[in-house]
mmCIF file with all atom_site columns, C-alpha atoms in Angstrom:
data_model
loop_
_atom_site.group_PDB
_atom_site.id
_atom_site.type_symbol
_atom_site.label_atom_id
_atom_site.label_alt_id
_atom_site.label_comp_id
_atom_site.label_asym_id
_atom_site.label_entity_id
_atom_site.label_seq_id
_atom_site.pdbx_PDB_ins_code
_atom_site.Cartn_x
_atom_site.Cartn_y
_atom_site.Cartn_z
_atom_site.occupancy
_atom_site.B_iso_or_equiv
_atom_site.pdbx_formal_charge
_atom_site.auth_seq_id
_atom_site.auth_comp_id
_atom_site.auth_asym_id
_atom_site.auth_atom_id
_atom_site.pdbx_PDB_model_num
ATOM 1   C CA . UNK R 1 1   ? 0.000   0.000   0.000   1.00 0.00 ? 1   UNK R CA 1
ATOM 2   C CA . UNK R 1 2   ? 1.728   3.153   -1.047  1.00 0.00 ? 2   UNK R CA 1
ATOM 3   C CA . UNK R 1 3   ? 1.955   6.174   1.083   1.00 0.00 ? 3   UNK R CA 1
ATOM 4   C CA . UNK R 1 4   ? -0.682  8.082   -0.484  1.00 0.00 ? 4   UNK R CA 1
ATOM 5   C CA . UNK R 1 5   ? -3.054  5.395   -0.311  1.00 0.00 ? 5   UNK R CA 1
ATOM 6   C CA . UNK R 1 6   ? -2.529  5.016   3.733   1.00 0.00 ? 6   UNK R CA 1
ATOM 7   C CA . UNK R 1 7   ? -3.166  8.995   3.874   1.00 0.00 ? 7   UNK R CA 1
ATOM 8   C CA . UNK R 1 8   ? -6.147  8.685   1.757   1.00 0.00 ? 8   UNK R CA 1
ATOM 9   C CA . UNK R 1 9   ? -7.557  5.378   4.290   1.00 0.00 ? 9   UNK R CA 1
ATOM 10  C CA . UNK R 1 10  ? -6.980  7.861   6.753   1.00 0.00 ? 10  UNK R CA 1
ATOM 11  C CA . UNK R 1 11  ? -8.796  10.511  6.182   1.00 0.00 ? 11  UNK R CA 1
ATOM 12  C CA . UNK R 1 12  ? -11.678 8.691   4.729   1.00 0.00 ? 12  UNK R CA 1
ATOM 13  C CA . UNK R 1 13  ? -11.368 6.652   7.703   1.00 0.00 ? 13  UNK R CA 1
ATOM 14  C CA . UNK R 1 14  ? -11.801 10.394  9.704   1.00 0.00 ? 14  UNK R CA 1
ATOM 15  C CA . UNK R 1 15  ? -14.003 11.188  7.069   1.00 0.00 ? 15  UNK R CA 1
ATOM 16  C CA . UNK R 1 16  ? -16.582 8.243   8.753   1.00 0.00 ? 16  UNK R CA 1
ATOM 17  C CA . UNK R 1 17  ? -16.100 8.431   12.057  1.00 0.00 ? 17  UNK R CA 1
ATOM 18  C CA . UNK R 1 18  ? -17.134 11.932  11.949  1.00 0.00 ? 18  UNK R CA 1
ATOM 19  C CA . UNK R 1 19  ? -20.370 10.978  10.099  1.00 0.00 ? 19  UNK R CA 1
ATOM 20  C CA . UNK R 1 20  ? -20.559 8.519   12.886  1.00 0.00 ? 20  UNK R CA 1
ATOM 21  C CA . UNK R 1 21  ? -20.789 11.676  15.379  1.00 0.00 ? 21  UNK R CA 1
ATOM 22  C CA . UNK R 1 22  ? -22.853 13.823  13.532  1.00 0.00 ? 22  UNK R CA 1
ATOM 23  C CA . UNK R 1 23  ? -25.245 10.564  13.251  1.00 0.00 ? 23  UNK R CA 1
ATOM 24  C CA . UNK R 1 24  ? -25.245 10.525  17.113  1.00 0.00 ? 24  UNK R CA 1
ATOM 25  C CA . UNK R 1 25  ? -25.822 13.900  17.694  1.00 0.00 ? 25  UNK R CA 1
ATOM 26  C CA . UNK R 1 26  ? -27.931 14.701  15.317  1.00 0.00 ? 26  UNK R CA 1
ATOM 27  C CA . UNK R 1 27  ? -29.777 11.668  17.092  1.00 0.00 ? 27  UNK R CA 1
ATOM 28  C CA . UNK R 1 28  ? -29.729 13.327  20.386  1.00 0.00 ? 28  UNK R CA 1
ATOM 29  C CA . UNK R 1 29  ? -30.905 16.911  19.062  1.00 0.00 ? 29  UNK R CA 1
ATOM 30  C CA . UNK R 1 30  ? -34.179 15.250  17.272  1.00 0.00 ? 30  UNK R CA 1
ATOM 31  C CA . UNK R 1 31  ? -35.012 13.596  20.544  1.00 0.00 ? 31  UNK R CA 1
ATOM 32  C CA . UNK R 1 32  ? -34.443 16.753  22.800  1.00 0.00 ? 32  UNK R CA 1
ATOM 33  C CA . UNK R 1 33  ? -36.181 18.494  19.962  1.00 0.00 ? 33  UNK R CA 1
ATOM 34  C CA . UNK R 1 34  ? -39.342 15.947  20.353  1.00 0.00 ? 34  UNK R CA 1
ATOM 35  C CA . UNK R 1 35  ? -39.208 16.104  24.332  1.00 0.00 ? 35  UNK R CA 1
ATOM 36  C CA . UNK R 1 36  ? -38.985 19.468  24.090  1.00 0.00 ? 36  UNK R CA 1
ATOM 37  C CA . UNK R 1 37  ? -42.074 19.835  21.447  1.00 0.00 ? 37  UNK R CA 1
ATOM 38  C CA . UNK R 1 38  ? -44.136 16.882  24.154  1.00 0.00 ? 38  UNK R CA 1
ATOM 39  C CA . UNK R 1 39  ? -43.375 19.596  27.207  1.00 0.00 ? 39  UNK R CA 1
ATOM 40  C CA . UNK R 1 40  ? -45.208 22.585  25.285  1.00 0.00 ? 40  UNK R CA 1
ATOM 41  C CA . UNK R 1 41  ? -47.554 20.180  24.384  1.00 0.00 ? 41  UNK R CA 1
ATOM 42  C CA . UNK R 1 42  ? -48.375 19.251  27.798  1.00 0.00 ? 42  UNK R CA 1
ATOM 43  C CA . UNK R 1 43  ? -48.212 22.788  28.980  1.00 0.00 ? 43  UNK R CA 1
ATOM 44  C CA . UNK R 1 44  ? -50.291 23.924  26.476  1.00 0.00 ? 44  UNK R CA 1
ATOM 45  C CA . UNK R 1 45  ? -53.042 21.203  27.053  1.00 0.00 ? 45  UNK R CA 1
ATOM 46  C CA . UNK R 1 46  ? -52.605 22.052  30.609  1.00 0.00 ? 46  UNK R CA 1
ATOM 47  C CA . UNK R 1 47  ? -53.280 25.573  30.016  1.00 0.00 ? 47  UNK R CA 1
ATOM 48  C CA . UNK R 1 48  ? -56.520 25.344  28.199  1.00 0.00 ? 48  UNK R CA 1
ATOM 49  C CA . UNK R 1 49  ? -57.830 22.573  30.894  1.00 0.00 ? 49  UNK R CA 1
ATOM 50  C CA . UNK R 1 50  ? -57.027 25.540  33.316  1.00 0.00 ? 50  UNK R CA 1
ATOM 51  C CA . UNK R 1 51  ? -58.855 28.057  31.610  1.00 0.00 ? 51  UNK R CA 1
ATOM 52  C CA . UNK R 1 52  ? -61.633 25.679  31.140  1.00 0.00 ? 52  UNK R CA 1
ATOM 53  C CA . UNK R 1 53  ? -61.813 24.752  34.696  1.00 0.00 ? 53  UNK R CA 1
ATOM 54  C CA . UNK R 1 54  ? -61.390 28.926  35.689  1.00 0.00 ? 54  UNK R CA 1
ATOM 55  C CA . UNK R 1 55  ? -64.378 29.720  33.468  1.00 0.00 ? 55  UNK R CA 1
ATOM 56  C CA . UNK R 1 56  ? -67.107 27.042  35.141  1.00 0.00 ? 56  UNK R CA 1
ATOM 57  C CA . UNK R 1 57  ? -65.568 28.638  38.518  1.00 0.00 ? 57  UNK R CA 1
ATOM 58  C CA . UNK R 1 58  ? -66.209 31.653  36.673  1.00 0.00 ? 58  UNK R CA 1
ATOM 59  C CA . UNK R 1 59  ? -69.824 31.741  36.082  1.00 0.00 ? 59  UNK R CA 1
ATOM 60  C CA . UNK R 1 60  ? -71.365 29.832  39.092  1.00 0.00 ? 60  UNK R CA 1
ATOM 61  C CA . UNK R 1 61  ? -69.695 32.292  41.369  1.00 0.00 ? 61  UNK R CA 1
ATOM 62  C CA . UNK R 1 62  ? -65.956 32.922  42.633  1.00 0.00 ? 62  UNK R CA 1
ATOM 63  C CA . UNK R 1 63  ? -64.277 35.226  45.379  1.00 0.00 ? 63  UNK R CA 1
ATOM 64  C CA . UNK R 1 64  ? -61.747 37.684  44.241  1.00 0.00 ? 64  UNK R CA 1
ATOM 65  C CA . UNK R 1 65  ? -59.188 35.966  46.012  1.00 0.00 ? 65  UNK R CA 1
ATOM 66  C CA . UNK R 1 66  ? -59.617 32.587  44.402  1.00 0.00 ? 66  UNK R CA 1
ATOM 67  C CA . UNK R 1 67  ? -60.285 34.992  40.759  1.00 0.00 ? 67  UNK R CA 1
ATOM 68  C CA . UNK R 1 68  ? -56.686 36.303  41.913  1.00 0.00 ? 68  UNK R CA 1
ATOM 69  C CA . UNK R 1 69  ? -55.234 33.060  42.115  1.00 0.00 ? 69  UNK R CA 1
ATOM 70  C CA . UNK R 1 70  ? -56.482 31.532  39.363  1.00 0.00 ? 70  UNK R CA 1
ATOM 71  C CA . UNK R 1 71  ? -55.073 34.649  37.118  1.00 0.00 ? 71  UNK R CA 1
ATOM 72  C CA . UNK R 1 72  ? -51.672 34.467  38.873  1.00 0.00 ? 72  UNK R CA 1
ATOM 73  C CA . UNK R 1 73  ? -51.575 30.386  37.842  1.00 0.00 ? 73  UNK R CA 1
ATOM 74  C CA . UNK R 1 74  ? -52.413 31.191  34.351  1.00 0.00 ? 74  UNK R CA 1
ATOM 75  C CA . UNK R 1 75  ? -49.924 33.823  33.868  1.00 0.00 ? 75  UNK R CA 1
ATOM 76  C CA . UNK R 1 76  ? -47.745 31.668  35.547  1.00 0.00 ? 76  UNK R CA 1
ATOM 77  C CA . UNK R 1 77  ? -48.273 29.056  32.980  1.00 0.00 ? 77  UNK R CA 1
ATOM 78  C CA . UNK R 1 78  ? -48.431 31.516  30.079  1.00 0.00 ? 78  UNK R CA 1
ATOM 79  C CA . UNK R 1 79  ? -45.112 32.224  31.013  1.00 0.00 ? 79  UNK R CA 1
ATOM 80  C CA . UNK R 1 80  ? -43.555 28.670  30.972  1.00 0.00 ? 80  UNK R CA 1
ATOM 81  C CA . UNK R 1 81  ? -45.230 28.253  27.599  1.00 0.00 ? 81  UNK R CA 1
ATOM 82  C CA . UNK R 1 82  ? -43.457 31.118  26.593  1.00 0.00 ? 82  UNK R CA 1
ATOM 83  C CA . UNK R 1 83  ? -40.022 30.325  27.850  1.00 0.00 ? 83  UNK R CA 1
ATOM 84  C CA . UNK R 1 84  ? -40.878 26.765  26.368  1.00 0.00 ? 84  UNK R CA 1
ATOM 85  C CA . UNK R 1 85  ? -41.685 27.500  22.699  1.00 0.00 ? 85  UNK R CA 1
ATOM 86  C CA . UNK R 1 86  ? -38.556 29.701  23.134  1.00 0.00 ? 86  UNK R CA 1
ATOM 87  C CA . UNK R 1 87  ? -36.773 26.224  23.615  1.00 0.00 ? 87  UNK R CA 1
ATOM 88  C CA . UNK R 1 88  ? -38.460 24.638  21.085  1.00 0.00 ? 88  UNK R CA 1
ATOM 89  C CA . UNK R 1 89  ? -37.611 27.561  18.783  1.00 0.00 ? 89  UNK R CA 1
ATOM 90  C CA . UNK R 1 90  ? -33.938 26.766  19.730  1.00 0.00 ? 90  UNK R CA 1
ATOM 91  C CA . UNK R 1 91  ? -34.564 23.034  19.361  1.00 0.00 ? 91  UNK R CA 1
ATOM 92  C CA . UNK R 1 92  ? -35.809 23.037  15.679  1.00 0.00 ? 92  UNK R CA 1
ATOM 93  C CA . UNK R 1 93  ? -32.445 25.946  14.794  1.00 0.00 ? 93  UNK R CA 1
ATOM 94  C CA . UNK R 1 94  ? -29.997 22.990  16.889  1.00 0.00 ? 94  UNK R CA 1
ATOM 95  C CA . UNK R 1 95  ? -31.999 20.130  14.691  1.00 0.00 ? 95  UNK R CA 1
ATOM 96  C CA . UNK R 1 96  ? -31.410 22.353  11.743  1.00 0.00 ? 96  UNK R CA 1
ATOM 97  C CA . UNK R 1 97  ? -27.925 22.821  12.125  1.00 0.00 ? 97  UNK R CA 1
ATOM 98  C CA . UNK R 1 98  ? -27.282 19.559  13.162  1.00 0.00 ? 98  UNK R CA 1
ATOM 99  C CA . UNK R 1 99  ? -28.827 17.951  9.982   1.00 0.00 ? 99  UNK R CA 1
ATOM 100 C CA . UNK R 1 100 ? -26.599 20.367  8.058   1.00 0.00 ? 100 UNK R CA 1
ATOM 101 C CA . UNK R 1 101 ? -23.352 19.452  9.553   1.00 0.00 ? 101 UNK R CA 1
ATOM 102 C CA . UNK R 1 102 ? -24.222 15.626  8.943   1.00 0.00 ? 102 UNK R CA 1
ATOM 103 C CA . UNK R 1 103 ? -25.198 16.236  5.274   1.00 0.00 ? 103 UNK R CA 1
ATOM 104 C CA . UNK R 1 104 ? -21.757 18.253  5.333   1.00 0.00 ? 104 UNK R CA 1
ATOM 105 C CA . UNK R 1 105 ? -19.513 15.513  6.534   1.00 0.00 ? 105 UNK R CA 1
ATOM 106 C CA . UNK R 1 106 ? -22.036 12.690  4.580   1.00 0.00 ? 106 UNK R CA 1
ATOM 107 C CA . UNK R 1 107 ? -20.759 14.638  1.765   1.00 0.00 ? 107 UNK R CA 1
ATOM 108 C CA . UNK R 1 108 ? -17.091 14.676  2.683   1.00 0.00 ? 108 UNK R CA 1
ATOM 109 C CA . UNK R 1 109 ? -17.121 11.155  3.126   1.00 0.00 ? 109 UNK R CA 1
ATOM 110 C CA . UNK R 1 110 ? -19.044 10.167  0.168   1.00 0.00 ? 110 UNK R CA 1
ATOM 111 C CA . UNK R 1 111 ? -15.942 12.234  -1.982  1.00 0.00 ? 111 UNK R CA 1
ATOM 112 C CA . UNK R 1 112 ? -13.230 10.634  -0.055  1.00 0.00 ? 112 UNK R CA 1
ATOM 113 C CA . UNK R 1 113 ? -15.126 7.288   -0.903  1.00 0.00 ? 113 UNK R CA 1
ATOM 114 C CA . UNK R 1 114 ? -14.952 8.209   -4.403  1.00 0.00 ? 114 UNK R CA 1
ATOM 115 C CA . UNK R 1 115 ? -11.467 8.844   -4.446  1.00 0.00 ? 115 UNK R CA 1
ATOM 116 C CA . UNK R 1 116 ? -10.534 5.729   -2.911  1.00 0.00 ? 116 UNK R CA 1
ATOM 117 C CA . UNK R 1 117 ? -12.184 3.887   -5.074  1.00 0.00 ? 117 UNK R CA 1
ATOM 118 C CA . UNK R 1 118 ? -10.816 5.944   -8.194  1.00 0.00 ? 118 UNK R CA 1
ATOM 119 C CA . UNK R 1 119 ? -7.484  5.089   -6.534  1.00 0.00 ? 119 UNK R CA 1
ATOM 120 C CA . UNK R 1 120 ? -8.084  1.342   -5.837  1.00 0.00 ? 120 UNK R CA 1
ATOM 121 C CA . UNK R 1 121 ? -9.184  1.295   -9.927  1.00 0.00 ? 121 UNK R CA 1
ATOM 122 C CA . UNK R 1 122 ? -6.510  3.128   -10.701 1.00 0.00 ? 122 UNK R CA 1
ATOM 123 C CA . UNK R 1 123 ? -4.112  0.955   -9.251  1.00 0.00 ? 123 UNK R CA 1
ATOM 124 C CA . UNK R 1 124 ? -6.007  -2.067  -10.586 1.00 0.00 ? 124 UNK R CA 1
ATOM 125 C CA . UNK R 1 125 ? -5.344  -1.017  -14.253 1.00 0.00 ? 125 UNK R CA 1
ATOM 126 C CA . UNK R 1 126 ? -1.627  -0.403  -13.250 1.00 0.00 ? 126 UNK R CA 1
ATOM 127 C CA . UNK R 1 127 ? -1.446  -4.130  -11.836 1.00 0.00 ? 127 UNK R CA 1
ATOM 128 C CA . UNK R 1 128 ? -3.063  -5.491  -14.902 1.00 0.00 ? 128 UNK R CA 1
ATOM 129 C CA . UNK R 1 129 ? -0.678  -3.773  -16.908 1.00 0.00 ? 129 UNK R CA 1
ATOM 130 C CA . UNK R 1 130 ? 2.167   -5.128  -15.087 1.00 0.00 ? 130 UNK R CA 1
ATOM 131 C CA . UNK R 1 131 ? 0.811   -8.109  -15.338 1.00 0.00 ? 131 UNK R CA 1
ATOM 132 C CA . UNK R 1 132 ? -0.013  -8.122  -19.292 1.00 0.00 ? 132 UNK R CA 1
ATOM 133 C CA . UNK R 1 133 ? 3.976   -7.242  -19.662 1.00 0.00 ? 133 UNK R CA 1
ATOM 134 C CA . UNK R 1 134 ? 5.074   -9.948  -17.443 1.00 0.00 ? 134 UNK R CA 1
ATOM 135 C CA . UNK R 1 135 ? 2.907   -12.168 -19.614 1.00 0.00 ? 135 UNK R CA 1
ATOM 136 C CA . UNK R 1 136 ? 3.751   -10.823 -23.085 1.00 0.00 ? 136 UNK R CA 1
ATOM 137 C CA . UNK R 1 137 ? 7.209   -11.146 -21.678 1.00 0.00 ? 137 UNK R CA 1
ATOM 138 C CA . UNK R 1 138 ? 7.438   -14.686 -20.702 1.00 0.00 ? 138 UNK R CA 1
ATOM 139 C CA . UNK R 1 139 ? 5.367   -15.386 -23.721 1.00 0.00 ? 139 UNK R CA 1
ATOM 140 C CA . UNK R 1 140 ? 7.802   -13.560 -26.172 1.00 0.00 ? 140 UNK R CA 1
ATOM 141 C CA . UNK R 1 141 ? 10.602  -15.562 -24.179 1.00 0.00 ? 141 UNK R CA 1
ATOM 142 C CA . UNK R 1 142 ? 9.445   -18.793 -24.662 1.00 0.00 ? 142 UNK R CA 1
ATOM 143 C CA . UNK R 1 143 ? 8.901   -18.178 -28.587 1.00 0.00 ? 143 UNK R CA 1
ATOM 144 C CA . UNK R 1 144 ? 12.524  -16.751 -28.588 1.00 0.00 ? 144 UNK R CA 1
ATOM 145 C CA . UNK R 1 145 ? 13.699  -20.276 -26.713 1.00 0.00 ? 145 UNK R CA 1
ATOM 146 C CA . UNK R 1 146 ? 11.312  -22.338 -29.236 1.00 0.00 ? 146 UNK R CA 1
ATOM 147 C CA . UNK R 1 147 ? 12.954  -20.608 -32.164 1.00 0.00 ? 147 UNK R CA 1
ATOM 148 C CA . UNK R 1 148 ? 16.343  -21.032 -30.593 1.00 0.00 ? 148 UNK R CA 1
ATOM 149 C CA . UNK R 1 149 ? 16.331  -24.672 -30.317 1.00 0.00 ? 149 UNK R CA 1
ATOM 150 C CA . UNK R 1 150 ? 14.595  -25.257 -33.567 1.00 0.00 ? 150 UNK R CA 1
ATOM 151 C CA . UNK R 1 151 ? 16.713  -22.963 -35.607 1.00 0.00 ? 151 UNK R CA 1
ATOM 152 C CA . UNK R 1 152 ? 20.127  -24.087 -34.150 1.00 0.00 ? 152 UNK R CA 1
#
């Protein structure tokens, strides 16, 4: 193996293992991104069961203490929904950019495949060359032996 072949294995061997970790992580940033999109979910469905349960209160009759409360807890949880879509937001931009860096080093891989393969054929002809010339060779010998011995 010549020493531009071992350089090339190398970095296409570099090449994979960091498609490898952009695989992973691009793994783990789709499933925060999902748990992530399940929490506002649940907040969300929270929320509205809230409300719902605030407005019966609401029309058979409520103090203004428990009205006070119950706006408090929904502002409260208008402002977790908030700070959660915020982090789903941020979620779907990591996802993003984490899909983009794997096509990115899929890519890089994929053309130092190419190459080694281009190399490996390249170096195939070469062989079958060599091997064509030993072969003409030993065939051109043996006529020039057969000729020898008949002509002498």
């Amino acid at each position: 193996m010549s020493t531009s072949h071992k350089s090339l294995k190398t970095l296409q061997d570099l090449a994979h293992t960091r498609v490898d970790e952009a695989t992973k992580h691009l793994g783990e940033l789709i499933a925060s991104k999902q748990a992530s999109e399940v929490k506002l979910a649940m907040l969300q469905q929270y929320r509205t069961e809230y409300r719902d349960r605030f407005m019966q209160t609401a029309r058979s009759g409520i103090e203004p203490n428990a009205w006070r409360n119950y706006s408090a807890f929904l502002i409260k949880l208008d402002e977790a929904i908030a700070a959660q879509q915020m982090s789903v937001d941020h979620s779907h931009k990591a996802t993003e950019h984490g899909q983009q860096k794997w096509v990115s080093e899929h890519t890089r891989a994929k053309a130092f495949d190419t190459l080694s393969l281009r190399q490996e054929q390249h170096e195939q002809l070469r062989q079958n060359k060599r091997e064509q010339i030993q072969s003409d060779e030993h065939s051109s010998n043996k006529f020039r032996k057969q000729q020898e011995e008949g002509g002498s």
